[in-house]
Short mmCIF file of C-alpha atoms in Angstrom, two decimals:
data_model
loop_
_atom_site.label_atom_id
_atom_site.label_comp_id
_atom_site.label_asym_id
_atom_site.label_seq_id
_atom_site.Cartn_x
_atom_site.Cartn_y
_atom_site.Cartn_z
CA UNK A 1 0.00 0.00 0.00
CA UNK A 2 3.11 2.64 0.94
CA UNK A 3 4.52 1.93 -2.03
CA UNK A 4 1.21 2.50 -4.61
CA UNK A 5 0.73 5.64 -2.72
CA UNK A 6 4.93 6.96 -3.30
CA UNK A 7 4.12 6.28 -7.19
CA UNK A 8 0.41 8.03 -6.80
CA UNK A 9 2.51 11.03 -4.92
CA UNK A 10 5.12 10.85 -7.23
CA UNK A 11 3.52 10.20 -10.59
CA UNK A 12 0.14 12.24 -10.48
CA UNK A 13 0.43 14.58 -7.48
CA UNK A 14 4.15 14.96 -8.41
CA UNK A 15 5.94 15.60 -5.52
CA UNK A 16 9.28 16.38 -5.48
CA UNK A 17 11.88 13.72 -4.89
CA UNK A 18 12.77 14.95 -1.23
CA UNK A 19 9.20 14.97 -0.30
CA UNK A 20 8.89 12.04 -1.40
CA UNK A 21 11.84 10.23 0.64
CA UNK A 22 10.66 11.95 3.74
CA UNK A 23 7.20 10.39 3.40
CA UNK A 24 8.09 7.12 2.93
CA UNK A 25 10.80 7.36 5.92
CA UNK A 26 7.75 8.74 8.17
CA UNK A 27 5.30 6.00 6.91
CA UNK A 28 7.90 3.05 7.49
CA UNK A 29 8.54 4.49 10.66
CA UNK A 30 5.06 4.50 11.44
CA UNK A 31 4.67 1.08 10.47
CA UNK A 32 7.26 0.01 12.20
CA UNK A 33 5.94 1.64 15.20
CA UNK A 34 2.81 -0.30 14.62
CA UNK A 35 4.54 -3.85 14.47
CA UNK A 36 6.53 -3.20 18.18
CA UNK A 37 3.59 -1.78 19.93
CA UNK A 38 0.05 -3.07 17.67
CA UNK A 39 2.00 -5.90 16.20
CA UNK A 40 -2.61 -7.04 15.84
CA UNK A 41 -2.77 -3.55 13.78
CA UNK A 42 -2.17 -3.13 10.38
CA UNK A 43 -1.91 0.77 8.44
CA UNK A 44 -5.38 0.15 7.03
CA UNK A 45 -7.12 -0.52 10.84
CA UNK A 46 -5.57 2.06 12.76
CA UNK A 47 -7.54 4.57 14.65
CA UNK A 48 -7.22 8.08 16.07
CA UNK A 49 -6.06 6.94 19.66
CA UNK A 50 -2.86 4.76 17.59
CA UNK A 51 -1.78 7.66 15.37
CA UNK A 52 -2.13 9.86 18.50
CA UNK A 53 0.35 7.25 20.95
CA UNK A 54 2.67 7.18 18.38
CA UNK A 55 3.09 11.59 17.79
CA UNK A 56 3.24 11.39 21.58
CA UNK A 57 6.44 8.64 21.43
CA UNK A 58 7.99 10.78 19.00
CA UNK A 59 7.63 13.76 21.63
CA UNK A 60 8.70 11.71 24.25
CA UNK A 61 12.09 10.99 22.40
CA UNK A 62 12.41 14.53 22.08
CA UNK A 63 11.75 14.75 18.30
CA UNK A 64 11.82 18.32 16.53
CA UNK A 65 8.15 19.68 16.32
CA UNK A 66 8.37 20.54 12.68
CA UNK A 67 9.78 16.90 12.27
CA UNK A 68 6.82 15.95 13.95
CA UNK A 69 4.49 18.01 12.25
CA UNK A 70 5.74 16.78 8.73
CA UNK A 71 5.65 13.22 10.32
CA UNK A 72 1.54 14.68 10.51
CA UNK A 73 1.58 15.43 7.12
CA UNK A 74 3.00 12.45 5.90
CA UNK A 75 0.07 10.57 7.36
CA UNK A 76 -3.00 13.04 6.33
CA UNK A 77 -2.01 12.61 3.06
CA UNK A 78 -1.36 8.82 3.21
CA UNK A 79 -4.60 8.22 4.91
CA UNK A 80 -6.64 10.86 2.51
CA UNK A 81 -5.44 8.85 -0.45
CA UNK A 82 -6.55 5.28 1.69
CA UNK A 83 -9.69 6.90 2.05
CA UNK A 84 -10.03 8.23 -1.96
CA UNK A 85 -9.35 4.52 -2.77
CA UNK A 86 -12.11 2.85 -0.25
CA UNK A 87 -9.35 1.03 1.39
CA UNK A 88 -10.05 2.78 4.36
CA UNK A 89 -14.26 4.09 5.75
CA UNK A 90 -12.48 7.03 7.74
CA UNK A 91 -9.80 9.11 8.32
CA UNK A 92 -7.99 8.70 11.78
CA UNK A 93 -6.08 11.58 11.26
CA UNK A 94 -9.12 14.15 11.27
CA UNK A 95 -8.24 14.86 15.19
CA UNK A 96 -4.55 14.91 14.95
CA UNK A 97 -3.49 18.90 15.76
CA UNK A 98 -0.02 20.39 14.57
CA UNK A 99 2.34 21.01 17.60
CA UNK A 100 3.49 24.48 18.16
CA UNK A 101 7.05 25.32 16.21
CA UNK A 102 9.28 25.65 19.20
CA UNK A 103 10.53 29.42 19.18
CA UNK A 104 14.26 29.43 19.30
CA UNK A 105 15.70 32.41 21.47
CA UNK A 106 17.79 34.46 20.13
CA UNK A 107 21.59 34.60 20.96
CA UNK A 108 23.59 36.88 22.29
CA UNK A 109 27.12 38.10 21.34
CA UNK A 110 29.34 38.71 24.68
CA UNK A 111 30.15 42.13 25.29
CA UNK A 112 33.48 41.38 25.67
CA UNK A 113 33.77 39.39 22.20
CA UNK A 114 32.42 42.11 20.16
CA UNK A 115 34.88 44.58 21.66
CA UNK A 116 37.12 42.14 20.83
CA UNK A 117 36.22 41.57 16.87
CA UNK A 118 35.45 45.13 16.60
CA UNK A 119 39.08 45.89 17.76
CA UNK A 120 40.87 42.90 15.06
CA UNK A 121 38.48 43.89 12.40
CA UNK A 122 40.70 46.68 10.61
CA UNK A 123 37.67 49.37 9.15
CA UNK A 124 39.08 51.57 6.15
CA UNK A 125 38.77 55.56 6.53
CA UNK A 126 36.73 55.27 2.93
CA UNK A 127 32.84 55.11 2.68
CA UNK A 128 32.98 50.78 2.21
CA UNK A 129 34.77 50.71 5.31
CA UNK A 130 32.98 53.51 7.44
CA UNK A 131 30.01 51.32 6.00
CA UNK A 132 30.32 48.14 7.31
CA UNK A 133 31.89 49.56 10.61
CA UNK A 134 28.64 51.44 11.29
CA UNK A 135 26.58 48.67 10.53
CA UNK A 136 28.48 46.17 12.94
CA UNK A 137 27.83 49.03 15.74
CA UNK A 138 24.24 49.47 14.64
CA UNK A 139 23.48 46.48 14.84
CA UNK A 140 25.21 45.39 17.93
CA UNK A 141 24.48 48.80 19.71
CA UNK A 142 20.93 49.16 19.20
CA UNK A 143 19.76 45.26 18.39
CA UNK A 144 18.10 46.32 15.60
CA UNK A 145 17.07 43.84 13.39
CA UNK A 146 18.89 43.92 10.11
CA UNK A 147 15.48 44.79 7.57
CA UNK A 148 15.03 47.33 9.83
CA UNK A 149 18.90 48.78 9.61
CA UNK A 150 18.56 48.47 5.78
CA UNK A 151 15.49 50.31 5.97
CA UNK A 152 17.08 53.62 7.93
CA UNK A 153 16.85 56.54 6.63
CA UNK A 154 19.31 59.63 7.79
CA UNK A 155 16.03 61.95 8.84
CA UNK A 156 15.28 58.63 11.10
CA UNK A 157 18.20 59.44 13.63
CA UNK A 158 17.74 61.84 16.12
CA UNK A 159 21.14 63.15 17.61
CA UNK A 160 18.95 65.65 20.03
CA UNK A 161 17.60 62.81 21.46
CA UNK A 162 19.67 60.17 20.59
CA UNK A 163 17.13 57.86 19.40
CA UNK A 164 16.49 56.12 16.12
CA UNK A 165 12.77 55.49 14.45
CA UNK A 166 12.85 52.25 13.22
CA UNK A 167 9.57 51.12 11.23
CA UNK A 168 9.73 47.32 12.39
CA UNK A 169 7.63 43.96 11.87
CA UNK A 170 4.04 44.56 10.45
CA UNK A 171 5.05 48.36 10.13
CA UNK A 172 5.16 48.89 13.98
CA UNK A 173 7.24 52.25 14.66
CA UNK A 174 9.71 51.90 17.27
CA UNK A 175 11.86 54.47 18.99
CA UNK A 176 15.21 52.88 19.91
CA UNK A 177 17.80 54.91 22.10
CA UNK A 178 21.96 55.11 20.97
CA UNK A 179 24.59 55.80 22.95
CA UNK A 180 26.98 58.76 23.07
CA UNK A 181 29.98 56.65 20.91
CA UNK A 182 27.21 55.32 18.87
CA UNK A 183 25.88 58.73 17.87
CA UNK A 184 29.60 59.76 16.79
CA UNK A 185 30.05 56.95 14.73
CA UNK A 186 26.75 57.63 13.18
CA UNK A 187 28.42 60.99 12.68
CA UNK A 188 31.89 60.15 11.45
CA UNK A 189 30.07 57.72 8.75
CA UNK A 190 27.86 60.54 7.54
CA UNK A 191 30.59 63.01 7.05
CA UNK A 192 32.40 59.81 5.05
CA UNK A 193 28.95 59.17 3.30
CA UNK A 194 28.45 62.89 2.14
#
């Protein structure tokens, strides 16, 4: 049956080749799981409650969620074409929910080692080198994100204040605040720029 639905995935829905490998890996795994733990069970009388043990083994062995999710995938579509063919009455995976992509937090560069890379880095007194100097300290001064550095405009930094507007994610305006040495090297690159 897994291998009538890689040709039907392959050969009408065409899929491309890495989806395909990843399928069958997820269904053989799945079958597998089935002959340890339902070695009575066979792809075609599985239920809800079966599919559902099995995502929560894969959680349990501390599988990546997207893994996980395309494991999900793998087995909607499986089942869907079961149930196209009448080789199946219902779909078991009806109930099965996507897990929640696991947000990875964000990593920090030591204070220390920046000084340090910021002091080997050698920055030319032309406008390339003023360049890239300013945006290593924008972007480790302020912790802007780097669309919104590209997106700066000179009117957009305020030395009075010494803030920067920043139009952010889903066009949210944020006021960030620069230091003293930041706002000089905003300076210095300016007079280079002009």
């Amino acid at each position: 049956m897994i291998k009538t639905y890689l040709k039907y995935i392959e050969f009408e829905k065409r899929y491309s080749k890495h989806t395909i490998i990843s399928y069958h890996t997820d269904l053989q795994q799945f079958k597998n799981f089935l002959a340890t733990i339902y070695p009575e069970l066979t792809l075609v009388n599985v239920d809800y409650r079966i599919l559902r043990s099995w995502i929560v083994s894969l959680v349990d062995n501390n599988i990546e969620n997207t893994s996980i999710n395309r494991k999900i995938a793998s087995l909607r579509s499986f089942y869907k074409f079961l149930l196209k063919r009448d080789h199946i009455q219902e779909d078991p995976t009806w109930k099965l929910k996507v897990l929640k992509k696991s947000k990875k937090l964000p990593q920090f560069v030591n204070e220390d080692d920046m000084a340090k890379l910021l002091d080997q880095l050698t920055f030319e007194n032309d406008f390339p080198g003023q360049r890239d100097k300013m945006v290593m300290e924008m972007l480790y001064g302020t912790g802007i994100r780097l669309s919104e550095l590209i997106g700066l405009s000179e009117n957009d930094v305020n030395f009075n204040n010494e803030t920067i507007k920043v139009l952010g994610k889903r066009n949210k305006e944020r006021i960030i605040p620069f230091s003293k040495s930041l706002g000089q090297s905003i300076k210095e690159y300016l007079s280079v720029k002009n």
